[in-house]
Amino acid sequence: MRWRPVLTHGEVLKSFSSGSRPLVPPHYDKLQQSPKSAQNPPKVLHRSFYQRYRTPIDMPQQSELDSPSLPKQTAWSGPGPAAFDFRSDVVTTPTPSMLAAIQNTTLLDDVFAEDITTLSLESHLATLTQHEAALFVLSGTMGNQLALRSHLTQPPHSILCDYRAHILEWEAGGAASLSQALVKGVVPKNGVYLTLEDVQKNVVIGDEIHGCPTKVISLENTLGGTIMPLQEVKRISAFAREHDIKLHLDGARIWEAVVAGAGSLPDYTREFDSVSLCFSKGLGAPVGSILVGKQQFIKHARWVRKSIGGGLRQSGVVTAAARVAVDETFGKGPNGDGGLLKQSHTTAKHIAKLWTKMGGKLAKPTETNMVWFDLDDVGLSADEFVMMGQTHGLRFLGPRLVVHYQIGGEAVSRLEKVLGEVFDKKSTNGEVKKKVGEKSYGT
């Protein structure tokens, strides 16, 4: 196949300086016609960018590429393998409505804080969470680490969190490398979530030189599918403010607590100095999280984001999808009215009921979208359970099943068959083979 010539970046700059016109993407002329067309580029954009401006001569005519209809079956046509994947809600896939939003997004520069789509998303989430400002980031890990780095100034300083927390177990030691902070993981006395009493027992206050002062308390809600009650959050928040300790929320799945009826989004988020919320787990956006807090805090976080390579150029391509994820999957307003997320809770409770009706025990209550099977009780190892799922085209990661809104009825029917086989196996083998630890399945 022959290709049309492509100019390098340097050649493009030379052509600008010489006054000649360089080879440009096919949509360039249309973008020059009006501001409206610049904000709503033709649908050929995704094809030309995919080819990196290298268009084969024997490709379809431009009129065909501009057709508003997509092929009947594409990666965007449905959830695909995600519909049978219980490993995590990170496997959710973007939808046709997200693609439509991407096709009609703005293409301005976010490092210059000029992209309208991104600014609109940030403003919307700041309002929704009742914080002064917001910053789009590439991941929940980035959001958490920017928050910690922006709260902390000069070592020695420490962060107090649950021993299972994402910032401690799943972020590659970011708090140590980026913030030079000691992270102290605390085991909740109730075995479920941290309480004020847990915090008071483990916090380091004062200037006694042998200790490392607690400067940030980081909570996670939900954690392992379990909701931290709003009243407990308020107790810890009041204590933190009294002692001038910053309070951060890893709220990657705070949406789940809200649609479960534990409290509205601002009921939770206004208790914290900063909150990170994820768009790409249960909400199904392809990428991204958002960090909210005070104006000056977000200004500093933007600076740190730039320093670690997190600045984006045409960010509207991803923030357009994130806005659809919030509006359609979470739902409208502070309680997520009319969203798709609630269905995953109904499905999770149905699965938990299937398991217990067959005689199984749950390792923890099913409060949101996660079901924890006690595999020890049926004498089954995590690896065996994973293999049993594979024979029915299902993907598991161990005793934790994460239900997302793209899990359909067919997947649940297959799962019911797997559970039946589990108890058939138990009847012939009652031996407990392996103790499964929760933190092996944390993302």
PDB file of N, CA and C in Angstrom, residues 2 155 283:
ATOM      1  N   ARG A   2       0.568   2.218  -0.845  1.00  0.00           N
ATOM      2  CA  ARG A   2       1.345   3.454  -0.921  1.00  0.00           C
ATOM      3  C   ARG A   2       0.730   4.502   0.004  1.00  0.00           C
ATOM      4  N   PRO A 155       8.708  17.539  55.609  1.00  0.00           N
ATOM      5  CA  PRO A 155       8.884  16.411  56.528  1.00  0.00           C
ATOM      6  C   PRO A 155       9.540  16.893  57.831  1.00  0.00           C
ATOM      7  N   LEU A 283     -18.420   3.986  36.673  1.00  0.00           N
ATOM      8  CA  LEU A 283     -19.115   4.914  35.773  1.00  0.00           C
ATOM      9  C   LEU A 283     -18.843   4.619  34.304  1.00  0.00           C
TER      10      LEU A 283
END
